[in-house]
Amino acid sequence: MTEIEKKLPMSIKYLTDDLKNEFAGKKTQNGFTIDDVVRSGVENSDSSIGAYAADAESYQLFAPLFDKIIEEYHGYPKDGIHTSDLSTDKLLMDNLDPTDDIINSTRIRVGRNLASYAFAAAISLDDRQSVEKEVISALNDLTGELQGTYYSLEDMDEKTRLKLVADHFLFKKGDRFLESAGVNRDWPRGRGIFCTDNKRFLVWINEEDHLRIISMQNGGDILMVFKRLMNAINTLEKKLQFAYSGHLGNLSSCPTNLGTAMRASVHIKLPKLSKTPSFKDLCNDLKLSIRGIHGEHSESEGGVYDISNKQRLGVSENDVVYVLYNGIKRLIGEEAKL
Ligand code: ADP
Ligand code: DAR
């Protein structure tokens, strides 16, 4: 493979002429063809993945392509069996930053899609509004630390929306990658955010997936954030039927969010370590991703980075939170040495 081919979006790199012939004429029950699946990667050649699923069926109908992408991104085999572990009683982890000097905040989120609807790239406006209604009904039954209020993006004034985005609580309109995939259609109709008064528990409705279930708070108490999220997932799973398969776990629009569909992140100050030449390699070795502090494709500010687990599939929720915990413990140690 040439150096140029290596830099292509995975969806383009692995969509050989043989596969194009194999997929010709095929479409999912929601009318998605292989061209629809890879449109984002074709229109955005700087995509890392460049493919979005329209529904659960996409992962079966176009499996020869998705298998390659999934194997490269998650290191997960095409015959793998995903196991979930939403328990919290086995986890032994203390607060890595009890004096709040280095970890600004911790956020753990999962993506979920309702089994009976097309995913964001293919869903109709009516169905997106039905998803919104079904999820709000389930959320309104939540009690205790999860009790909150739903705010529709259609009714939200711009000043409030911008503040919620700036404060890292609310999602922005999808970037060009999501635009090409068709995820932004009818924006902002059928979309909104549910949150508790203290904003430690939030649910996005109809961003990139039907739900993003989020637990977050200032500081580094990863275990407390994880326990709140597990409580929410275990409660919501009793009310909503999520798209799931034994092979791929929770099914998501983007193949990077399969399996646990979990991204566990901290916003952490690493002003010295981040300037060393080995910072990226160290995070890679620790199976950690580096992002800026205002979401994907944003920049870090003031030496603060969004560090999170990279692998989401073929590992359990307990594994994910330990990858973050052990990785952050190591990064804090390396920063202290400098
Ligand atoms: P995701 O795909 O997990 O939703 P993004 O990178 O798009 O992630 O981030 C979504 C929003 O969540 C952004 O506003 C980002 O700043 C915020 N965010 C992510 N991780 C943290 C964190 N550990 N602390 C505070 N805000 C966070
Ligand atoms: N930029 C797209 C998305 C990759 C993962 N991020 C998601 N799903 N938000 C790409 O293919 O590079």
Tab-separated table of C-alpha atoms and ligand atoms in Angstrom:
chain	number	residue	atom	x	y	z
A	1	MET	CA	0.000	0.000	0.000
A	2	THR	CA	1.452	3.382	-0.958
A	3	GLU	CA	1.886	6.223	1.548
A	4	ILE	CA	-1.008	8.063	-0.166
A	5	GLU	CA	-3.306	5.016	0.075
A	6	LYS	CA	-2.454	4.703	3.794
A	7	LYS	CA	-3.767	8.258	4.378
A	8	LEU	CA	-7.097	7.652	2.579
A	9	PRO	CA	-10.288	7.360	4.682
A	10	MET	CA	-10.621	3.707	5.693
A	11	SER	CA	-13.936	3.475	3.806
A	12	ILE	CA	-12.200	4.445	0.550
A	13	LYS	CA	-9.038	2.449	1.235
A	14	TYR	CA	-10.965	-0.802	1.747
A	15	LEU	CA	-13.742	-0.339	-0.856
A	16	THR	CA	-12.060	-2.347	-3.613
A	17	ASP	CA	-13.510	-2.749	-7.123
A	18	ASP	CA	-14.481	-6.307	-6.193
A	19	LEU	CA	-16.482	-5.027	-3.232
A	20	LYS	CA	-18.098	-2.307	-5.350
A	21	ASN	CA	-19.263	-5.055	-7.756
A	22	GLU	CA	-20.448	-7.209	-4.839
A	23	PHE	CA	-22.446	-4.298	-3.375
A	24	ALA	CA	-23.867	-3.077	-6.719
A	25	GLY	CA	-27.673	-2.853	-6.622
A	26	LYS	CA	-27.834	-3.651	-2.906
A	27	LYS	CA	-29.727	-1.369	-0.521
A	28	THR	CA	-30.921	-1.647	3.057
A	29	GLN	CA	-34.603	-1.560	4.071
A	30	ASN	CA	-34.095	2.200	4.509
A	31	GLY	CA	-32.888	2.517	0.919
A	32	PHE	CA	-29.196	3.011	1.795
A	33	THR	CA	-26.662	1.966	-0.830
A	34	ILE	CA	-22.893	1.633	-0.482
A	35	ASP	CA	-22.574	5.116	-2.047
A	36	ASP	CA	-24.691	6.500	0.804
A	37	VAL	CA	-22.519	4.695	3.367
A	38	VAL	CA	-19.230	6.132	2.078
A	39	ARG	CA	-20.458	9.562	0.859
A	40	SER	CA	-18.856	11.362	3.843
A	41	GLY	CA	-15.458	9.845	3.070
A	42	VAL	CA	-15.763	10.629	-0.636
A	43	GLU	CA	-16.698	14.275	0.040
A	44	ASN	CA	-14.181	14.700	2.890
A	45	SER	CA	-10.914	13.071	1.886
A	46	ASP	CA	-9.395	13.956	5.279
A	47	SER	CA	-11.867	11.630	7.042
A	48	SER	CA	-10.270	8.943	9.182
A	49	ILE	CA	-13.167	6.526	8.711
A	50	GLY	CA	-15.539	8.118	6.161
A	51	ALA	CA	-18.473	5.715	6.574
A	52	TYR	CA	-21.788	5.888	8.434
A	53	ALA	CA	-24.385	3.132	8.862
A	54	ALA	CA	-28.037	3.912	8.089
A	55	ASP	CA	-29.377	1.110	10.272
A	56	ALA	CA	-28.460	-2.209	11.901
A	57	GLU	CA	-28.820	-3.902	8.493
A	58	SER	CA	-25.992	-1.769	7.025
A	59	TYR	CA	-23.464	-3.645	9.186
A	60	GLN	CA	-24.667	-6.968	7.725
A	61	LEU	CA	-25.302	-5.995	4.107
A	62	PHE	CA	-21.944	-4.193	3.792
A	63	ALA	CA	-20.071	-6.353	6.307
A	64	PRO	CA	-17.059	-7.033	4.022
A	65	LEU	CA	-16.304	-3.284	4.139
A	66	PHE	CA	-17.268	-2.622	7.757
A	67	ASP	CA	-15.299	-5.667	8.961
A	68	LYS	CA	-12.076	-4.146	7.585
A	69	ILE	CA	-12.785	-0.717	9.104
A	70	ILE	CA	-13.702	-2.256	12.468
A	71	GLU	CA	-10.614	-4.463	12.515
A	72	GLU	CA	-8.325	-1.500	11.854
A	73	TYR	CA	-9.991	0.961	14.258
A	74	HIS	CA	-10.876	-1.356	17.186
A	75	GLY	CA	-8.445	-4.243	16.520
A	76	TYR	CA	-11.550	-6.460	16.571
A	77	PRO	CA	-12.004	-9.621	14.448
A	78	LYS	CA	-14.958	-10.199	12.096
A	79	ASP	CA	-16.065	-13.201	14.170
A	80	GLY	CA	-15.647	-11.457	17.541
A	81	ILE	CA	-18.230	-11.672	20.329
A	82	HIS	CA	-18.741	-8.415	22.264
A	83	THR	CA	-19.407	-8.619	26.017
A	84	SER	CA	-20.949	-5.818	28.095
A	85	ASP	CA	-20.329	-5.263	31.798
A	86	LEU	CA	-22.415	-2.464	33.280
A	87	SER	CA	-21.655	-3.479	36.875
A	88	THR	CA	-19.913	-1.126	39.319
A	89	ASP	CA	-19.209	-3.342	42.350
A	90	LYS	CA	-15.840	-4.703	41.102
A	91	LEU	CA	-14.211	-1.333	40.390
A	92	LEU	CA	-11.482	-0.205	42.787
A	93	MET	CA	-10.361	3.314	41.866
A	94	ASP	CA	-9.660	6.377	43.949
A	95	ASN	CA	-9.868	9.997	42.817
A	96	LEU	CA	-6.649	10.579	40.831
A	97	ASP	CA	-6.763	14.307	41.614
A	98	PRO	CA	-8.389	14.803	45.060
A	99	THR	CA	-7.101	18.388	45.320
A	100	ASP	CA	-8.474	19.314	41.840
A	101	ASP	CA	-5.101	20.579	40.568
A	102	ILE	CA	-4.790	18.786	37.233
A	103	ILE	CA	-8.115	17.243	36.121
A	104	ASN	CA	-10.648	19.965	35.287
A	105	SER	CA	-13.550	17.617	34.570
A	106	THR	CA	-14.589	14.060	33.818
A	107	ARG	CA	-17.247	13.002	31.275
A	108	ILE	CA	-18.353	9.510	30.293
A	109	ARG	CA	-20.906	9.031	27.524
A	110	VAL	CA	-22.473	6.218	25.537
A	111	GLY	CA	-24.329	6.314	22.227
A	112	ARG	CA	-27.557	4.389	21.748
A	113	ASN	CA	-30.000	3.923	18.857
A	114	LEU	CA	-33.586	2.670	19.145
A	115	ALA	CA	-33.886	-0.717	17.425
A	116	SER	CA	-37.053	0.158	15.511
A	117	TYR	CA	-35.844	3.265	13.674
A	118	ALA	CA	-33.265	4.144	11.014
A	119	PHE	CA	-30.126	5.835	12.300
A	120	ALA	CA	-29.397	9.555	11.911
A	121	ALA	CA	-28.054	9.363	8.343
A	122	ALA	CA	-31.266	7.852	6.943
A	123	ILE	CA	-34.086	8.621	9.401
A	124	SER	CA	-37.124	10.570	8.152
A	125	LEU	CA	-38.272	13.765	9.911
A	126	ASP	CA	-41.429	12.011	11.177
A	127	ASP	CA	-39.402	9.133	12.609
A	128	ARG	CA	-36.837	11.501	14.154
A	129	GLN	CA	-39.727	13.249	15.928
A	130	SER	CA	-41.114	9.847	17.044
A	131	VAL	CA	-37.692	8.952	18.483
A	132	GLU	CA	-37.688	12.300	20.321
A	133	LYS	CA	-41.148	11.596	21.780
A	134	GLU	CA	-40.357	8.008	22.854
A	135	VAL	CA	-37.075	8.975	24.518
A	136	ILE	CA	-38.567	12.007	26.314
A	137	SER	CA	-41.295	9.755	27.713
A	138	ALA	CA	-38.686	7.359	29.134
A	139	LEU	CA	-36.536	10.213	30.500
A	140	ASN	CA	-39.488	11.855	32.245
A	141	ASP	CA	-39.829	8.737	34.421
A	142	LEU	CA	-36.299	9.112	35.816
A	143	THR	CA	-36.018	9.924	39.529
A	144	GLY	CA	-33.441	10.942	42.128
A	145	GLU	CA	-30.062	12.104	40.756
A	146	LEU	CA	-31.335	11.463	37.207
A	147	GLN	CA	-34.492	13.588	37.401
A	148	GLY	CA	-34.405	16.434	34.912
A	149	THR	CA	-36.028	18.504	32.182
A	150	TYR	CA	-36.068	18.291	28.373
A	151	TYR	CA	-35.245	21.329	26.235
A	152	SER	CA	-36.067	21.177	22.532
A	153	LEU	CA	-33.511	22.796	20.219
A	154	GLU	CA	-36.404	24.107	18.096
A	155	ASP	CA	-37.678	26.199	21.036
A	156	MET	CA	-34.276	27.166	22.479
A	157	ASP	CA	-33.151	30.807	22.144
A	158	GLU	CA	-29.769	31.242	20.453
A	159	LYS	CA	-28.088	32.835	23.497
A	160	THR	CA	-29.006	29.869	25.719
A	161	ARG	CA	-27.911	27.392	23.040
A	162	LEU	CA	-24.529	29.047	22.540
A	163	LYS	CA	-23.896	29.140	26.307
A	164	LEU	CA	-24.771	25.447	26.731
A	165	VAL	CA	-22.377	24.569	23.868
A	166	ALA	CA	-19.614	26.815	25.255
A	167	ASP	CA	-20.052	25.198	28.679
A	168	HIS	CA	-19.517	21.748	27.058
A	169	PHE	CA	-23.082	20.543	27.792
A	170	LEU	CA	-24.856	20.775	24.420
A	171	PHE	CA	-23.937	19.508	20.964
A	172	LYS	CA	-23.320	21.764	17.962
A	173	LYS	CA	-24.797	21.251	14.511
A	174	GLY	CA	-22.929	18.360	12.873
A	175	ASP	CA	-19.585	19.109	11.210
A	176	ARG	CA	-18.939	18.691	7.461
A	177	PHE	CA	-18.393	14.973	7.921
A	178	LEU	CA	-21.868	14.580	9.418
A	179	GLU	CA	-23.332	17.045	6.903
A	180	SER	CA	-22.144	14.834	4.020
A	181	ALA	CA	-23.560	11.770	5.770
A	182	GLY	CA	-27.031	13.388	5.913
A	183	VAL	CA	-27.083	13.600	9.707
A	184	ASN	CA	-27.926	17.341	9.737
A	185	ARG	CA	-31.121	17.071	7.693
A	186	ASP	CA	-34.070	19.143	9.043
A	187	TRP	CA	-31.765	20.750	11.671
A	188	PRO	CA	-32.740	21.499	14.430
A	189	ARG	CA	-36.136	19.715	14.240
A	190	GLY	CA	-36.566	16.656	16.498
A	191	ARG	CA	-33.419	17.396	18.469
A	192	GLY	CA	-32.823	18.516	22.039
A	193	ILE	CA	-31.185	17.954	25.401
A	194	PHE	CA	-32.436	16.503	28.694
A	195	CYS	CA	-30.496	17.559	31.778
A	196	THR	CA	-30.606	17.585	35.551
A	197	ASP	CA	-30.457	20.953	37.344
A	198	ASN	CA	-26.801	20.351	38.307
A	199	LYS	CA	-25.991	19.291	34.687
A	200	ARG	CA	-24.208	16.165	35.938
A	201	PHE	CA	-26.551	13.962	33.906
A	202	LEU	CA	-27.549	14.841	30.346
A	203	VAL	CA	-29.067	13.073	27.329
A	204	TRP	CA	-28.685	14.395	23.796
A	205	ILE	CA	-31.532	13.398	21.490
A	206	ASN	CA	-30.912	12.936	17.731
A	207	GLU	CA	-27.358	14.210	17.363
A	208	GLU	CA	-25.133	11.616	15.649
A	209	ASP	CA	-27.041	8.782	17.355
A	210	HIS	CA	-30.614	8.729	18.684
A	211	LEU	CA	-29.257	9.121	22.217
A	212	ARG	CA	-26.013	10.210	23.799
A	213	ILE	CA	-26.327	9.383	27.511
A	214	ILE	CA	-23.836	11.512	29.438
A	215	SER	CA	-22.565	11.677	33.018
A	216	MET	CA	-20.112	14.469	33.825
A	217	GLN	CA	-18.802	16.668	36.621
A	218	ASN	CA	-15.845	18.845	37.547
A	219	GLY	CA	-12.802	17.116	39.000
A	220	GLY	CA	-11.335	13.630	38.609
A	221	ASP	CA	-13.777	11.293	40.397
A	222	ILE	CA	-14.030	8.871	37.465
A	223	LEU	CA	-15.783	6.218	39.573
A	224	MET	CA	-18.624	8.530	40.649
A	225	VAL	CA	-19.195	9.632	37.041
A	226	PHE	CA	-19.163	6.005	35.873
A	227	LYS	CA	-21.622	4.852	38.591
A	228	ARG	CA	-24.105	7.615	37.665
A	229	LEU	CA	-23.947	6.615	33.983
A	230	MET	CA	-24.388	2.899	34.738
A	231	ASN	CA	-27.420	3.745	36.894
A	232	ALA	CA	-28.921	5.680	33.974
A	233	ILE	CA	-28.220	2.985	31.360
A	234	ASN	CA	-29.567	0.180	33.566
A	235	THR	CA	-32.752	2.231	34.151
A	236	LEU	CA	-33.284	3.299	30.532
A	237	GLU	CA	-32.636	-0.222	29.180
A	238	LYS	CA	-35.822	-1.306	30.999
A	239	LYS	CA	-37.865	1.238	29.009
A	240	LEU	CA	-36.220	1.506	25.589
A	241	GLN	CA	-35.231	-1.222	23.091
A	242	PHE	CA	-31.716	-0.431	21.840
A	243	ALA	CA	-30.144	-1.692	18.582
A	244	TYR	CA	-27.642	-4.374	19.662
A	245	SER	CA	-25.875	-7.424	18.211
A	246	GLY	CA	-23.784	-10.160	19.820
A	247	HIS	CA	-20.972	-9.428	17.382
A	248	LEU	CA	-20.901	-5.620	17.421
A	249	GLY	CA	-22.578	-4.746	20.732
A	250	ASN	CA	-24.473	-1.455	20.716
A	251	LEU	CA	-24.967	-0.376	17.086
A	252	SER	CA	-24.025	3.210	16.190
A	253	SER	CA	-24.067	5.532	13.173
A	254	CYS	CA	-20.279	5.661	13.041
A	255	PRO	CA	-18.316	2.384	13.347
A	256	THR	CA	-15.958	4.056	15.845
A	257	ASN	CA	-18.824	4.062	18.367
A	258	LEU	CA	-19.813	0.374	18.260
A	259	GLY	CA	-19.682	-2.052	21.190
A	260	THR	CA	-19.792	-0.132	24.450
A	261	ALA	CA	-20.281	3.033	22.379
A	262	MET	CA	-18.510	4.587	25.337
A	263	ARG	CA	-16.117	7.497	25.393
A	264	ALA	CA	-14.708	8.165	28.861
A	265	SER	CA	-12.745	11.412	28.944
A	266	VAL	CA	-11.040	13.873	31.221
A	267	HIS	CA	-10.101	17.481	30.517
A	268	ILE	CA	-6.629	17.469	31.998
A	269	LYS	CA	-3.757	19.965	32.311
A	270	LEU	CA	-0.611	18.505	30.754
A	271	PRO	CA	1.341	21.669	29.865
A	272	LYS	CA	4.802	20.050	29.993
A	273	LEU	CA	4.109	16.477	28.892
A	274	SER	CA	2.094	17.682	25.885
A	275	LYS	CA	5.163	19.511	24.594
A	276	THR	CA	7.388	16.417	24.651
A	277	PRO	CA	7.920	14.604	21.315
A	278	SER	CA	6.721	11.317	22.811
A	279	PHE	CA	3.312	12.608	24.066
A	280	LYS	CA	1.271	11.259	21.140
A	281	ASP	CA	3.072	7.913	21.093
A	282	LEU	CA	2.641	7.552	24.867
A	283	CYS	CA	-1.136	8.166	24.558
A	284	ASN	CA	-1.307	5.734	21.645
A	285	ASP	CA	0.502	3.065	23.674
A	286	LEU	CA	-1.980	3.663	26.514
A	287	LYS	CA	-4.852	3.244	23.957
A	288	LEU	CA	-5.896	6.836	24.566
A	289	SER	CA	-7.173	9.448	22.087
A	290	ILE	CA	-6.256	13.136	22.270
A	291	ARG	CA	-8.847	15.803	21.426
A	292	GLY	CA	-9.171	19.543	21.921
A	293	ILE	CA	-11.458	20.805	24.665
A	294	HIS	CA	-14.397	21.938	22.535
A	295	GLY	CA	-15.230	18.610	20.936
A	296	GLU	CA	-13.872	16.551	18.099
A	297	HIS	CA	-11.571	18.386	15.655
A	298	SER	CA	-11.110	21.270	18.142
A	299	GLU	CA	-7.841	22.516	19.628
A	300	SER	CA	-6.504	22.288	23.160
A	301	GLU	CA	-6.369	25.533	25.139
A	302	GLY	CA	-3.880	26.493	27.841
A	303	GLY	CA	-2.281	23.062	27.891
A	304	VAL	CA	-5.640	21.395	28.666
A	305	TYR	CA	-6.443	18.291	26.608
A	306	ASP	CA	-9.448	15.996	26.225
A	307	ILE	CA	-7.978	12.535	26.800
A	308	SER	CA	-10.203	9.483	26.338
A	309	ASN	CA	-10.283	5.781	25.528
A	310	LYS	CA	-9.915	4.958	21.833
A	311	GLN	CA	-11.244	1.386	21.722
A	312	ARG	CA	-14.985	0.965	22.333
A	313	LEU	CA	-15.670	-2.502	20.858
A	314	GLY	CA	-14.346	-5.850	22.088
A	315	VAL	CA	-13.903	-4.368	25.559
A	316	SER	CA	-16.498	-4.038	28.347
A	317	GLU	CA	-17.637	-0.801	30.001
A	318	ASN	CA	-15.515	-1.798	33.026
A	319	ASP	CA	-12.480	-2.298	30.750
A	320	VAL	CA	-13.026	1.141	29.149
A	321	VAL	CA	-13.108	2.983	32.435
A	322	TYR	CA	-9.964	1.173	33.608
A	323	VAL	CA	-8.144	2.099	30.363
A	324	LEU	CA	-8.929	5.743	31.146
A	325	TYR	CA	-8.118	5.450	34.869
A	326	ASN	CA	-4.791	3.639	34.386
A	327	GLY	CA	-3.835	5.806	31.413
A	328	ILE	CA	-4.530	9.071	33.225
A	329	LYS	CA	-2.666	7.809	36.299
A	330	ARG	CA	0.384	7.256	34.064
A	331	LEU	CA	0.077	10.655	32.339
A	332	ILE	CA	-0.185	12.438	35.701
A	333	GLY	CA	2.960	10.607	36.826
A	334	GLU	CA	4.860	11.549	33.662
A	335	GLU	CA	3.767	15.205	33.934
A	336	ALA	CA	4.922	15.278	37.572
A	337	LYS	CA	8.399	13.977	36.562
A	338	LEU	CA	8.808	17.027	34.305
B	1	ADP	P1	-18.527	13.003	22.119
B	1	ADP	O1	-18.475	12.350	20.804
B	1	ADP	O2	-18.012	12.140	23.205
B	1	ADP	O3	-19.834	13.655	22.441
B	1	ADP	P2	-17.110	15.492	21.578
B	1	ADP	O4	-15.626	15.465	21.467
B	1	ADP	O5	-17.941	15.878	20.421
B	1	ADP	O6	-17.456	14.114	22.156
B	1	ADP	O7	-17.483	16.452	22.824
B	1	ADP	C1	-18.812	16.819	23.031
B	1	ADP	C2	-18.845	17.917	24.072
B	1	ADP	O8	-18.447	17.345	25.338
B	1	ADP	C3	-17.845	19.043	23.796
B	1	ADP	O9	-18.446	20.279	24.179
B	1	ADP	C4	-16.698	18.759	24.727
B	1	ADP	O10	-16.040	19.953	25.115
B	1	ADP	C5	-17.408	18.129	25.904
B	1	ADP	N1	-16.542	17.241	26.681
B	1	ADP	C6	-15.992	16.066	26.290
B	1	ADP	N2	-15.255	15.540	27.290
B	1	ADP	C7	-15.352	16.397	28.353
B	1	ADP	C8	-14.823	16.430	29.679
B	1	ADP	N3	-14.042	15.441	30.147
B	1	ADP	N4	-15.138	17.483	30.472
B	1	ADP	C9	-15.942	18.470	30.026
B	1	ADP	N5	-16.488	18.519	28.786
B	1	ADP	C10	-16.189	17.485	27.961
B	2	DAR	N1	-14.575	12.708	11.065
B	2	DAR	C1	-15.223	11.416	10.824
B	2	DAR	C2	-15.742	10.815	12.129
B	2	DAR	C3	-14.899	9.826	12.850
B	2	DAR	C4	-15.277	9.545	14.293
B	2	DAR	N2	-16.019	10.624	14.936
B	2	DAR	C5	-17.358	10.591	15.053
B	2	DAR	N3	-18.066	9.555	14.684
B	2	DAR	N4	-17.977	11.649	15.553
B	2	DAR	C6	-14.194	10.547	10.126
B	2	DAR	O1	-14.572	9.565	9.485
B	2	DAR	O2	-13.040	10.885	10.231
